[in-house]
Coordinates of C-alpha atoms in Angstrom, one line a residue:
X212 CA -43.7 -25.8 34.5
X213 CA -42.0 -23.4 36.3
X214 CA -44.0 -23.8 39.7
X215 CA -42.8 -27.8 39.7
X216 CA -39.2 -26.7 39.1
X217 CA -39.4 -24.4 41.9
X218 CA -41.0 -27.0 44.1
X219 CA -38.3 -29.6 43.5
X220 CA -36.4 -26.9 43.9
X221 CA -36.8 -26.2 47.3
X222 CA -37.2 -29.8 48.0
X223 CA -33.0 -30.2 46.9
X224 CA -32.2 -27.3 49.6
X225 CA -34.0 -29.1 52.2
X226 CA -32.3 -31.8 51.3
X227 CA -29.2 -30.1 51.1
X228 CA -29.1 -28.2 54.3
X229 CA -29.9 -31.9 56.0
X230 CA -27.6 -33.2 55.0
X231 CA -25.1 -29.8 55.6
X232 CA -26.6 -29.4 59.4
X233 CA -26.3 -34.0 59.9
X234 CA -22.6 -33.4 59.1
X235 CA -22.3 -29.7 61.1
X236 CA -23.6 -31.3 64.5
X237 CA -22.1 -34.8 64.3
X238 CA -18.7 -33.6 63.8
X239 CA -20.1 -29.9 66.7
X240 CA -19.8 -32.7 69.4
X241 CA -16.6 -33.6 69.2
X242 CA -14.8 -30.5 67.4
X243 CA -11.0 -32.4 68.4
X244 CA -11.9 -35.2 66.8
X245 CA -12.8 -33.5 63.4
X246 CA -8.9 -31.6 63.8
X247 CA -7.5 -34.6 63.8
X248 CA -9.1 -36.3 61.2
X249 CA -7.6 -33.6 59.0
X250 CA -4.3 -34.3 60.7
X251 CA -4.7 -38.0 59.2
X252 CA -5.3 -36.2 55.4
X253 CA -2.4 -35.0 55.8
X254 CA -3.3 -31.7 56.6
X255 CA -1.5 -30.9 59.7
X256 CA -1.7 -27.6 60.2
X257 CA -5.0 -27.3 58.5
X258 CA -6.3 -29.1 61.4
X259 CA -6.7 -25.5 63.5
X260 CA -9.4 -24.4 61.0
X261 CA -11.8 -27.5 62.1
X262 CA -14.0 -25.1 64.4
X263 CA -14.2 -23.0 61.2
X264 CA -15.2 -25.1 58.7
X265 CA -18.1 -26.7 61.2
X266 CA -19.7 -23.4 61.8
X267 CA -19.2 -22.6 58.1
X268 CA -21.6 -26.5 57.8
X269 CA -24.2 -24.9 60.3
X270 CA -24.7 -21.9 58.6
X271 CA -25.4 -23.3 55.2
X272 CA -27.4 -25.3 56.7
X273 CA -29.9 -22.8 58.0
X274 CA -28.8 -20.6 55.0
X275 CA -30.9 -23.3 52.6
X276 CA -33.2 -24.7 55.3
X277 CA -34.4 -21.1 56.1
X278 CA -34.0 -19.6 52.5
X279 CA -32.5 -17.1 53.4
X280 CA -29.8 -15.8 50.1
X281 CA -30.6 -19.0 49.2
X282 CA -28.6 -18.1 46.2
X283 CA -25.0 -17.7 47.8
X284 CA -26.3 -20.3 49.7
X285 CA -26.4 -23.3 46.4
X286 CA -23.0 -21.6 45.1
X287 CA -21.5 -22.0 48.5
X288 CA -23.1 -25.5 49.6
X289 CA -21.5 -26.8 45.8
X290 CA -18.0 -25.2 45.9
X291 CA -18.1 -27.0 49.5
X292 CA -19.0 -30.4 48.6
X293 CA -16.2 -30.3 45.9
X294 CA -13.6 -28.9 48.3
X295 CA -14.5 -32.3 50.1
X296 CA -14.6 -34.4 48.0
X297 CA -11.2 -33.2 46.4
X298 CA -9.8 -33.4 50.2
X299 CA -10.9 -37.1 50.3
X300 CA -9.9 -38.1 46.9
X301 CA -6.8 -37.0 48.2
X302 CA -6.8 -38.8 52.2
X303 CA -7.6 -41.6 49.9
X304 CA -5.5 -41.9 47.1
X305 CA -2.3 -40.6 49.1
X306 CA -2.9 -41.7 52.7
X307 CA -4.9 -44.1 52.5
X308 CA -8.2 -43.0 54.1
X309 CA -11.3 -44.8 53.7
X310 CA -13.4 -43.3 55.9
X311 CA -14.2 -39.3 55.2
X312 CA -15.7 -39.0 59.0
X313 CA -17.7 -36.5 56.5
X314 CA -21.1 -36.8 59.3
X315 CA -18.5 -36.8 63.3
X316 CA -19.9 -39.1 66.1
X317 CA -23.1 -38.8 63.7
X318 CA -21.5 -41.8 61.0
X319 CA -21.2 -44.5 59.9
X320 CA -18.5 -46.1 58.1
X321 CA -18.9 -46.6 54.0
X322 CA -17.1 -48.2 51.6
X323 CA -14.7 -46.7 49.8
X324 CA -17.6 -46.1 46.7
X325 CA -20.2 -45.4 48.3
X326 CA -18.7 -42.2 49.3
X327 CA -17.3 -41.1 45.7
X328 CA -21.6 -42.0 45.2
X329 CA -23.3 -40.1 47.7
X330 CA -20.8 -36.6 47.2
X331 CA -21.4 -36.7 43.3
X332 CA -24.9 -37.0 44.1
X333 CA -24.6 -34.1 46.1
X334 CA -22.6 -31.7 44.5
X335 CA -25.7 -32.9 40.5
X336 CA -28.9 -31.4 43.4
X337 CA -26.3 -29.0 44.5
X338 CA -25.5 -27.9 41.0
X339 CA -29.2 -28.5 39.9
X340 CA -30.7 -25.4 43.2
X341 CA -28.0 -23.3 42.1
X342 CA -28.9 -23.5 37.8
X343 CA -32.4 -22.8 39.1
X344 CA -32.6 -20.1 41.6
X345 CA -33.5 -17.3 40.7
X346 CA -31.0 -14.4 39.9
X347 CA -32.8 -12.2 41.4
X348 CA -33.8 -13.5 43.7
X349 CA -32.7 -11.5 46.9
X350 CA -34.0 -11.5 50.9
X351 CA -35.4 -8.8 52.4
X352 CA -33.9 -8.3 55.5
X353 CA -37.2 -7.1 56.7
X354 CA -39.6 -9.5 55.5
X355 CA -36.6 -11.8 56.8
X356 CA -36.1 -10.4 59.9
X357 CA -37.8 -13.7 62.4
X358 CA -35.4 -15.8 60.4
X359 CA -32.5 -13.9 60.4
X360 CA -32.8 -13.1 64.1
X361 CA -32.9 -16.7 64.7
X362 CA -30.3 -17.9 62.7
X363 CA -28.2 -14.9 64.7
X364 CA -29.0 -17.1 68.3
X365 CA -28.8 -20.3 67.1
X366 CA -25.2 -19.6 65.1
X367 CA -24.3 -17.9 68.9
X368 CA -25.4 -21.4 70.4
X369 CA -23.4 -23.8 67.8
X370 CA -20.4 -21.2 68.9
X371 CA -19.8 -21.4 72.1
X372 CA -20.6 -25.0 71.9
X373 CA -18.0 -25.7 69.0
X374 CA -15.5 -23.4 70.9
X375 CA -16.3 -26.2 74.3
X376 CA -15.3 -29.3 72.5
X377 CA -12.5 -27.9 71.0
X378 CA -8.5 -28.2 71.9
X379 CA -5.6 -27.7 70.1
X380 CA -4.1 -30.7 69.3
X381 CA -1.2 -32.2 70.9
X382 CA 0.9 -31.4 68.2
X383 CA 0.1 -27.2 68.7
X384 CA 0.3 -27.7 72.3
X385 CA 3.7 -29.6 72.7
X386 CA 5.8 -26.6 70.5
X387 CA 3.7 -23.9 72.4
X388 CA 2.5 -25.1 75.4
X389 CA 4.8 -25.7 79.0
X390 CA 6.2 -29.4 79.2
X391 CA 5.2 -31.8 81.0
X392 CA 6.0 -32.8 84.4
X393 CA 6.8 -36.5 82.9
X394 CA 8.7 -35.0 79.9
X395 CA 12.3 -36.8 79.5
X396 CA 11.5 -38.4 83.7
X397 CA 13.2 -41.9 83.8
X398 CA 9.5 -43.9 83.6
X399 CA 11.0 -46.5 86.5
X400 CA 11.1 -43.6 88.9
X401 CA 7.9 -42.6 88.5
X402 CA 4.8 -43.7 89.6
X403 CA 4.1 -45.5 86.7
X404 CA 6.5 -47.9 87.7
X405 CA 4.9 -49.6 90.4
X406 CA 2.3 -50.9 87.3
X407 CA 5.2 -51.7 84.6
X408 CA 9.1 -51.6 85.2
X409 CA 10.4 -51.3 81.3
X410 CA 14.0 -51.9 79.7
X411 CA 15.6 -49.2 78.2
X412 CA 16.8 -51.1 74.6
X413 CA 12.7 -51.4 74.6
X414 CA 10.0 -48.6 73.5
X415 CA 7.0 -47.8 75.2
X416 CA 3.5 -46.5 74.7
X417 CA 1.5 -46.1 77.6
X418 CA -2.3 -44.8 77.4
X419 CA -3.8 -43.4 80.4
X420 CA -7.8 -43.1 80.1
X421 CA -11.3 -43.5 81.8
X422 CA -14.1 -45.3 80.5
X423 CA -16.0 -42.6 81.6
X424 CA -14.1 -40.2 79.2
X425 CA -15.8 -39.2 76.8
X426 CA -12.3 -38.0 74.8
X427 CA -10.9 -41.4 75.3
X428 CA -13.9 -43.3 74.0
X429 CA -13.8 -40.8 70.8
X430 CA -9.9 -41.8 70.7
X431 CA -10.1 -45.7 70.9
X432 CA -10.0 -46.0 67.3
X433 CA -7.0 -44.3 66.6
X434 CA -5.7 -46.6 69.2
X435 CA -6.1 -49.3 68.5
X436 CA -4.4 -49.3 65.2
X437 CA -1.2 -48.4 67.8
X438 CA 0.0 -52.2 68.4
X439 CA 2.8 -52.1 65.5
X440 CA 4.2 -48.7 66.7
X441 CA 6.1 -49.3 69.5
X442 CA 7.7 -52.7 71.2
X443 CA 4.8 -52.8 74.0
X444 CA 1.8 -50.8 73.8
X445 CA 0.7 -50.4 77.8
X446 CA -3.0 -49.2 78.7
X447 CA -3.3 -47.5 82.4
X448 CA -7.3 -46.8 83.8
X449 CA -8.2 -44.7 85.9
X450 CA -11.7 -46.6 86.2
X451 CA -12.7 -50.2 87.7
X452 CA -13.9 -52.3 84.9
X453 CA -14.1 -56.0 87.0
X454 CA -16.0 -57.8 84.8
X455 CA -14.6 -56.4 81.4
X456 CA -18.4 -55.9 80.3
X457 CA -17.0 -51.8 79.6
X458 CA -13.7 -53.3 77.7
X459 CA -16.3 -55.9 75.9
X460 CA -18.8 -53.2 74.6
X461 CA -15.9 -50.6 73.3
X462 CA -14.6 -53.8 71.4
X463 CA -10.7 -52.7 73.3
X464 CA -9.1 -55.3 72.4
X465 CA -6.1 -54.6 75.2
X466 CA -6.6 -55.9 79.1
X467 CA -5.8 -52.9 80.6
X468 CA -3.8 -52.2 83.9
X469 CA -6.4 -50.4 86.8
X470 CA -4.4 -47.4 88.4
X471 CA -7.7 -45.8 90.1
X472 CA -6.2 -42.2 91.1
X473 CA -2.9 -43.7 91.6
X474 CA -1.6 -41.2 88.9
X475 CA -2.9 -37.9 90.2
X476 CA -0.9 -35.1 90.0
X477 CA 0.8 -36.1 87.5
X478 CA -1.7 -37.5 84.8
X479 CA -4.4 -34.5 85.0
X480 CA -5.5 -34.9 81.7
X481 CA -7.4 -37.7 80.2
X482 CA -6.7 -39.1 77.8
X483 CA -3.0 -39.0 78.2
X484 CA 0.2 -41.1 76.3
X485 CA 2.7 -40.7 77.1
X486 CA 5.6 -42.5 74.0
X487 CA 9.0 -44.0 76.5
X488 CA 12.2 -44.8 74.4
X489 CA 15.6 -46.2 76.4
X490 CA 13.4 -45.6 79.3
X491 CA 12.1 -41.9 79.8
X492 CA 9.3 -40.2 78.4
X493 CA 10.4 -38.3 75.3
X494 CA 7.0 -37.1 74.6
X495 CA 2.9 -37.0 75.7
X496 CA 0.1 -36.4 74.3
X497 CA -3.1 -34.8 76.2
X498 CA -7.0 -34.7 75.6
X499 CA -6.9 -36.5 72.1
X500 CA -5.4 -39.2 70.4
X501 CA -4.5 -38.2 66.6
X502 CA -4.7 -40.8 63.5
X503 CA -1.9 -43.4 63.0
X504 CA -0.7 -40.9 60.3
X505 CA -0.2 -38.2 62.3
X506 CA 1.8 -39.9 65.3
X507 CA 4.2 -41.4 62.6
X508 CA 4.4 -38.0 60.7
X509 CA 4.6 -35.4 64.1
X510 CA 5.9 -37.6 66.4
X511 CA 7.5 -39.8 65.2
X512 CA 9.6 -37.8 61.8
X513 CA 8.6 -40.2 59.6
X514 CA 8.2 -39.4 55.7
X515 CA 5.4 -40.3 54.2
X516 CA 7.3 -42.3 51.9
X517 CA 7.9 -44.8 54.8
X518 CA 4.8 -44.6 56.3
X519 CA 3.7 -45.6 53.0
X520 CA 5.6 -48.1 52.9
X521 CA 5.2 -49.5 55.9
X522 CA 0.8 -49.3 55.0
X523 CA 1.0 -51.5 52.7
X524 CA 4.4 -54.3 53.2
X525 CA 2.2 -57.4 54.8

């Protein structure tokens, strides 16, 4: 009977390990996107911890798969699942989040009830695995030298890969980095004025992007929610799409203006989002587009109540 229980516990550890590996791996390819997801939960300042969370998920996944310090790994997995579930519950109830983004680019949006059910099942599995791990079950360093060496090598690769896809969000960059050359400029007197003439009594969001830019494509879902943020939303594409095929494949609802290389020297990072008010560029967001909640909160200075009122008002 005990042998059967041990086998079942081992299977549960494999299942949990694979879940954490898929979750961490899906976020690792776009860690900056995961940071913006954390911001959309109303936890803007915690988004700086996005790479740390990704590496913890990957580490726990490998510890469970390789059976290194299994009691520690199962307990840590249980606690992390509880934290993730609590964070999603907060985001859902307070900020209307419906997509937990748990698996990053590998995941598909699930109904809210299915997300809760999945997390409850995973918490139950982690609880069972932890309770049925022997307290005396420790890992011998001599016996597992090869596994520990393998883990060290894999985590080193994961560390550099995650760092390669992580950049501090524009919220932090705009507070600490040097100003963008277009910041405060009259938009009609800039190269963008050759494609768009703005009026002072209207607000504009201008999004400069490329169909071949992974950061742009990853930001498109957020951008689709920006239609009513300003009086006019204007996308400018630096890559052509003559037949509209790319736009249809990405289900992008706008017809961008093709600008080619005309903005070179002024726009150096893609994507770049400019918010124009009274004819001047008020602020600029580079590298990724934040969630609509983060944008309204951090850039437009709206309170949580004002944002929720906009969401709930038909």
